[in-house]
């Protein structure tokens, strides 16, 4: 017991690896203009770079999908954008401001990040899990859940939105929809979604992504399933930490390259 308490105290004493630089700027929101300029990143435990000379530009108001084989660096891009990890070289700009010159707290408030692993807490109600400390009306919460197509599921619980549900009582798909509803609720003009629809059927997935697009703003999605990426305005194809192809679905299919192979492999797996 005491060992557990000491470990918890040790965690509290840890200092964050990334701190605000001198003169870091506070931002209120973002327009969603993102530039990666020759970015390189590697984990300390792995000498080979995960991202190498990575360059791309995301224009405001677009929906962008990032695809590639497992280990190509898709999720790492989001962790760097959210400043979970520092990158070693290159430059990242948010609305023309160097990422390293933006105050951490304001950056994380201005960008909504929906990670792949949805965390729910059984000591909080569904409503509290969705709000995550924010102030939202019951109407706003219900609208977000309807958009995520989880309202009907929550309504059938004994106490509806005030129900306390243990994570193991929810299916992966239900937890994912609750995470997506949370993203709808907290959405800013820039939204990062890491594998948002991996446990959803194609029809539900496409319906939810369409609703996100209708809200405007810039949305970046990492996707292992090519069907998730098809509706994006532009798709970036990663291989060995670089963008090797870019374009809309039909354009990439015509190139008969990496994306074409990924798409055909998925189709064959489904048949």
Short mmCIF file of C-alpha atoms in Angstrom, two decimals:
data_model
loop_
_atom_site.label_atom_id
_atom_site.label_comp_id
_atom_site.label_asym_id
_atom_site.label_seq_id
_atom_site.Cartn_x
_atom_site.Cartn_y
_atom_site.Cartn_z
CA UNK A 1 0.00 0.00 0.00
CA UNK A 2 2.72 2.45 1.04
CA UNK A 3 4.74 1.56 -2.05
CA UNK A 4 1.72 2.52 -4.17
CA UNK A 5 1.35 5.86 -2.37
CA UNK A 6 5.06 6.59 -2.85
CA UNK A 7 4.83 5.84 -6.58
CA UNK A 8 1.88 8.23 -6.84
CA UNK A 9 3.85 10.94 -5.02
CA UNK A 10 6.79 10.34 -7.36
CA UNK A 11 4.51 10.94 -10.35
CA UNK A 12 3.31 14.25 -8.88
CA UNK A 13 6.92 15.36 -8.47
CA UNK A 14 7.79 14.72 -12.11
CA UNK A 15 8.55 17.81 -14.14
CA UNK A 16 7.07 18.12 -17.66
CA UNK A 17 9.59 17.53 -20.43
CA UNK A 18 8.15 20.40 -22.48
CA UNK A 19 7.83 23.86 -20.97
CA UNK A 20 6.81 27.25 -22.34
CA UNK A 21 9.66 29.10 -24.00
CA UNK A 22 10.54 32.61 -22.87
CA UNK A 23 8.02 35.03 -24.35
CA UNK A 24 5.64 32.26 -25.50
CA UNK A 25 2.41 33.65 -26.93
CA UNK A 26 -1.11 32.91 -25.72
CA UNK A 27 -3.60 32.13 -28.48
CA UNK A 28 -7.39 32.16 -28.13
CA UNK A 29 -8.21 29.97 -31.13
CA UNK A 30 -6.76 28.73 -34.38
CA UNK A 31 -7.91 29.09 -37.97
CA UNK A 32 -6.48 25.67 -38.75
CA UNK A 33 -3.57 26.62 -41.00
CA UNK A 34 -0.86 24.07 -40.18
CA UNK A 35 2.58 23.76 -41.78
CA UNK A 36 5.15 21.00 -41.14
CA UNK A 37 8.51 22.07 -42.56
CA UNK A 38 11.22 19.36 -42.69
CA UNK A 39 10.27 17.95 -39.28
CA UNK A 40 12.29 15.10 -37.82
CA UNK A 41 11.40 13.12 -34.72
CA UNK A 42 12.70 10.01 -33.01
CA UNK A 43 12.00 8.42 -29.64
CA UNK A 44 14.96 8.26 -27.25
CA UNK A 45 14.63 4.47 -27.12
CA UNK A 46 14.65 4.13 -30.91
CA UNK A 47 17.54 5.65 -32.87
CA UNK A 48 15.77 5.40 -36.25
CA UNK A 49 13.64 8.51 -36.89
CA UNK A 50 9.88 7.97 -36.84
CA UNK A 51 9.37 11.16 -38.86
CA UNK A 52 12.07 12.18 -41.31
CA UNK A 53 12.07 15.41 -43.33
CA UNK A 54 8.27 15.53 -42.99
CA UNK A 55 6.71 18.44 -44.87
CA UNK A 56 3.07 19.21 -45.63
CA UNK A 57 0.56 22.06 -45.42
CA UNK A 58 -3.04 21.99 -44.19
CA UNK A 59 -5.26 24.86 -45.30
CA UNK A 60 -8.02 26.26 -43.07
CA UNK A 61 -11.44 24.66 -43.43
CA UNK A 62 -10.26 21.40 -44.97
CA UNK A 63 -10.67 17.81 -43.86
CA UNK A 64 -7.37 15.96 -44.09
CA UNK A 65 -6.76 12.24 -43.67
CA UNK A 66 -3.33 10.82 -42.86
CA UNK A 67 -2.91 7.18 -43.87
CA UNK A 68 -0.11 4.66 -44.00
CA UNK A 69 1.03 1.31 -42.70
CA UNK A 70 1.24 0.74 -38.94
CA UNK A 71 4.39 2.43 -37.64
CA UNK A 72 4.54 5.01 -40.43
CA UNK A 73 4.22 7.88 -37.92
CA UNK A 74 0.55 8.86 -38.16
CA UNK A 75 -0.24 9.12 -34.44
CA UNK A 76 3.17 10.65 -33.72
CA UNK A 77 2.20 13.68 -35.80
CA UNK A 78 -0.69 14.40 -33.43
CA UNK A 79 1.46 13.89 -30.32
CA UNK A 80 3.92 16.44 -31.66
CA UNK A 81 1.15 18.90 -32.58
CA UNK A 82 -0.28 18.57 -29.08
CA UNK A 83 3.28 18.97 -27.74
CA UNK A 84 3.31 15.68 -25.90
CA UNK A 85 6.77 15.09 -27.41
CA UNK A 86 9.37 17.59 -28.67
CA UNK A 87 10.63 17.15 -32.23
CA UNK A 88 14.35 17.27 -32.96
CA UNK A 89 14.55 19.48 -36.02
CA UNK A 90 12.47 21.36 -38.56
CA UNK A 91 9.62 23.76 -37.94
CA UNK A 92 5.86 23.62 -37.29
CA UNK A 93 3.65 26.66 -37.78
CA UNK A 94 0.10 27.17 -36.50
CA UNK A 95 -1.51 30.13 -38.28
CA UNK A 96 1.99 31.39 -39.02
CA UNK A 97 3.17 31.15 -35.38
CA UNK A 98 6.02 28.80 -34.49
CA UNK A 99 4.55 25.95 -32.43
CA UNK A 100 7.38 26.24 -29.90
CA UNK A 101 6.45 29.88 -29.25
CA UNK A 102 2.83 29.15 -28.29
CA UNK A 103 1.87 28.73 -24.64
CA UNK A 104 1.08 25.08 -23.95
CA UNK A 105 -2.18 25.61 -22.09
CA UNK A 106 -3.60 27.94 -24.72
CA UNK A 107 -2.53 25.60 -27.53
CA UNK A 108 -4.34 22.66 -25.94
CA UNK A 109 -7.46 24.75 -25.40
CA UNK A 110 -7.43 26.00 -28.99
CA UNK A 111 -7.06 22.54 -30.56
CA UNK A 112 -9.42 19.65 -29.80
CA UNK A 113 -7.56 16.34 -29.68
CA UNK A 114 -9.58 13.10 -29.71
CA UNK A 115 -7.10 10.27 -29.02
CA UNK A 116 -7.53 6.70 -30.23
CA UNK A 117 -7.94 5.24 -26.74
CA UNK A 118 -11.12 6.73 -25.25
CA UNK A 119 -10.89 7.09 -21.48
CA UNK A 120 -14.09 6.95 -19.42
CA UNK A 121 -14.33 7.22 -15.63
CA UNK A 122 -16.87 5.12 -13.75
CA UNK A 123 -16.98 7.52 -10.78
CA UNK A 124 -18.39 10.18 -13.12
CA UNK A 125 -21.74 10.20 -14.88
CA UNK A 126 -21.95 9.95 -18.66
CA UNK A 127 -22.71 13.69 -18.72
CA UNK A 128 -19.65 14.49 -16.59
CA UNK A 129 -17.48 12.23 -18.75
CA UNK A 130 -18.58 14.23 -21.77
CA UNK A 131 -18.11 17.68 -20.22
CA UNK A 132 -14.63 16.98 -18.82
CA UNK A 133 -14.92 19.99 -16.53
CA UNK A 134 -16.39 22.29 -19.18
CA UNK A 135 -19.64 24.21 -18.92
CA UNK A 136 -22.24 22.89 -21.35
CA UNK A 137 -26.03 22.85 -21.34
CA UNK A 138 -28.03 19.62 -21.51
CA UNK A 139 -29.16 20.67 -25.00
CA UNK A 140 -25.54 21.03 -26.18
CA UNK A 141 -24.65 17.65 -24.71
CA UNK A 142 -27.60 15.93 -26.36
CA UNK A 143 -26.84 17.53 -29.74
CA UNK A 144 -23.23 16.32 -29.57
CA UNK A 145 -24.41 12.81 -28.73
CA UNK A 146 -26.95 12.81 -31.55
CA UNK A 147 -24.18 13.84 -33.95
CA UNK A 148 -22.05 10.97 -32.65
CA UNK A 149 -25.07 8.64 -32.92
CA UNK A 150 -24.84 7.62 -29.27
CA UNK A 151 -27.89 9.48 -27.87
CA UNK A 152 -30.24 6.50 -28.26
CA UNK A 153 -27.78 4.22 -26.45
CA UNK A 154 -27.39 6.65 -23.52
CA UNK A 155 -31.15 7.25 -23.31
CA UNK A 156 -31.73 3.55 -22.65
CA UNK A 157 -29.46 3.53 -19.58
CA UNK A 158 -31.27 3.47 -16.19
CA UNK A 159 -30.57 7.14 -15.45
CA UNK A 160 -29.84 8.34 -18.97
CA UNK A 161 -27.08 10.92 -19.09
CA UNK A 162 -26.68 10.81 -15.30
CA UNK A 163 -25.90 7.08 -15.32
CA UNK A 164 -22.58 5.85 -13.96
CA UNK A 165 -21.23 3.10 -16.19
CA UNK A 166 -18.01 1.15 -15.74
CA UNK A 167 -15.77 1.11 -18.85
CA UNK A 168 -16.05 -2.68 -19.11
CA UNK A 169 -19.83 -2.35 -19.41
CA UNK A 170 -19.44 -0.45 -22.67
CA UNK A 171 -18.49 -1.98 -25.99
CA UNK A 172 -15.51 -0.56 -27.90
CA UNK A 173 -17.92 1.01 -30.37
CA UNK A 174 -19.97 2.66 -27.60
CA UNK A 175 -16.85 4.05 -25.93
CA UNK A 176 -15.66 5.35 -29.27
CA UNK A 177 -18.97 7.13 -29.91
CA UNK A 178 -18.81 8.73 -26.46
CA UNK A 179 -15.28 9.93 -27.29
CA UNK A 180 -16.52 11.34 -30.60
CA UNK A 181 -19.43 13.06 -28.80
CA UNK A 182 -16.86 14.60 -26.45
CA UNK A 183 -14.96 15.91 -29.47
CA UNK A 184 -18.18 17.38 -30.94
CA UNK A 185 -18.91 19.06 -27.61
CA UNK A 186 -15.44 20.55 -27.09
CA UNK A 187 -14.75 21.21 -30.74
CA UNK A 188 -12.61 24.18 -31.69
CA UNK A 189 -11.79 25.30 -35.22
CA UNK A 190 -9.00 22.73 -35.35
CA UNK A 191 -9.79 19.10 -34.54
CA UNK A 192 -7.33 16.20 -34.39
CA UNK A 193 -8.90 12.74 -34.44
CA UNK A 194 -6.66 9.71 -34.00
CA UNK A 195 -8.34 6.61 -35.43
CA UNK A 196 -11.82 7.97 -34.62
CA UNK A 197 -13.94 5.29 -36.26
CA UNK A 198 -11.97 2.03 -35.95
CA UNK A 199 -14.84 0.27 -34.10
CA UNK A 200 -17.71 1.67 -36.19
CA UNK A 201 -19.40 0.22 -39.23
CA UNK A 202 -18.87 2.04 -42.53
CA UNK A 203 -22.34 3.62 -42.64
CA UNK A 204 -22.09 5.10 -39.12
CA UNK A 205 -18.52 6.19 -39.75
CA UNK A 206 -19.39 8.09 -42.93
CA UNK A 207 -22.43 9.72 -41.32
CA UNK A 208 -20.37 11.01 -38.36
CA UNK A 209 -17.51 12.29 -40.52
CA UNK A 210 -19.99 14.12 -42.74
CA UNK A 211 -21.42 15.91 -39.68
CA UNK A 212 -17.94 16.97 -38.63
CA UNK A 213 -17.30 18.41 -42.09
CA UNK A 214 -20.57 20.35 -41.95
CA UNK A 215 -19.40 22.14 -38.79
CA UNK A 216 -16.56 23.78 -40.70
CA UNK A 217 -13.09 24.32 -39.35
CA UNK A 218 -10.07 22.13 -40.00
CA UNK A 219 -10.16 18.42 -39.21
CA UNK A 220 -7.16 16.08 -39.29
CA UNK A 221 -7.84 12.35 -39.09
CA UNK A 222 -5.40 9.46 -38.84
CA UNK A 223 -6.82 6.34 -40.40
CA UNK A 224 -5.75 2.73 -40.72
CA UNK A 225 -8.96 2.05 -42.64
CA UNK A 226 -8.91 3.61 -46.10
CA UNK A 227 -12.71 3.84 -46.02
CA UNK A 228 -12.28 6.48 -43.29
CA UNK A 229 -10.05 8.57 -45.55
CA UNK A 230 -12.07 8.44 -48.78
CA UNK A 231 -14.29 11.44 -48.01
CA UNK A 232 -11.41 13.75 -46.97
CA UNK A 233 -10.60 16.83 -49.07
CA UNK A 234 -6.98 15.72 -49.21
CA UNK A 235 -5.14 12.59 -48.13
CA UNK A 236 -1.50 12.44 -47.07
CA UNK A 237 0.11 9.01 -47.49
CA UNK A 238 2.98 8.32 -45.09
CA UNK A 239 5.79 5.85 -45.61
CA UNK A 240 8.85 5.68 -43.36
CA UNK A 241 7.94 9.01 -41.77
CA UNK A 242 7.57 10.98 -45.02
CA UNK A 243 4.62 12.06 -47.15
CA UNK A 244 5.09 10.04 -50.34
CA UNK A 245 1.70 10.79 -51.96
CA UNK A 246 -0.97 13.45 -51.55
CA UNK A 247 -4.31 14.13 -53.18
CA UNK A 248 -8.01 13.23 -53.12
CA UNK A 249 -9.08 9.57 -53.18
CA UNK A 250 -9.68 9.40 -56.94
CA UNK A 251 -6.41 11.16 -57.73
CA UNK A 252 -4.42 8.78 -55.56
CA UNK A 253 -6.12 5.74 -57.05
CA UNK A 254 -5.07 6.89 -60.51
CA UNK A 255 -1.43 7.11 -59.37
CA UNK A 256 -1.39 3.35 -58.77
CA UNK A 257 1.06 3.80 -55.89
CA UNK A 258 1.13 3.18 -52.13
CA UNK A 259 -2.44 4.39 -51.54
CA UNK A 260 -3.77 2.23 -54.37
CA UNK A 261 -2.14 -0.84 -52.80
CA UNK A 262 -3.49 0.01 -49.34
CA UNK A 263 -6.99 0.42 -50.75
CA UNK A 264 -6.93 -2.83 -52.72
CA UNK A 265 -5.57 -4.73 -49.71
CA UNK A 266 -8.45 -3.45 -47.56
CA UNK A 267 -11.03 -4.33 -50.20
CA UNK A 268 -9.64 -7.85 -50.54
CA UNK A 269 -9.62 -8.29 -46.74
CA UNK A 270 -13.31 -7.34 -46.59
CA UNK A 271 -14.33 -9.77 -49.34
#
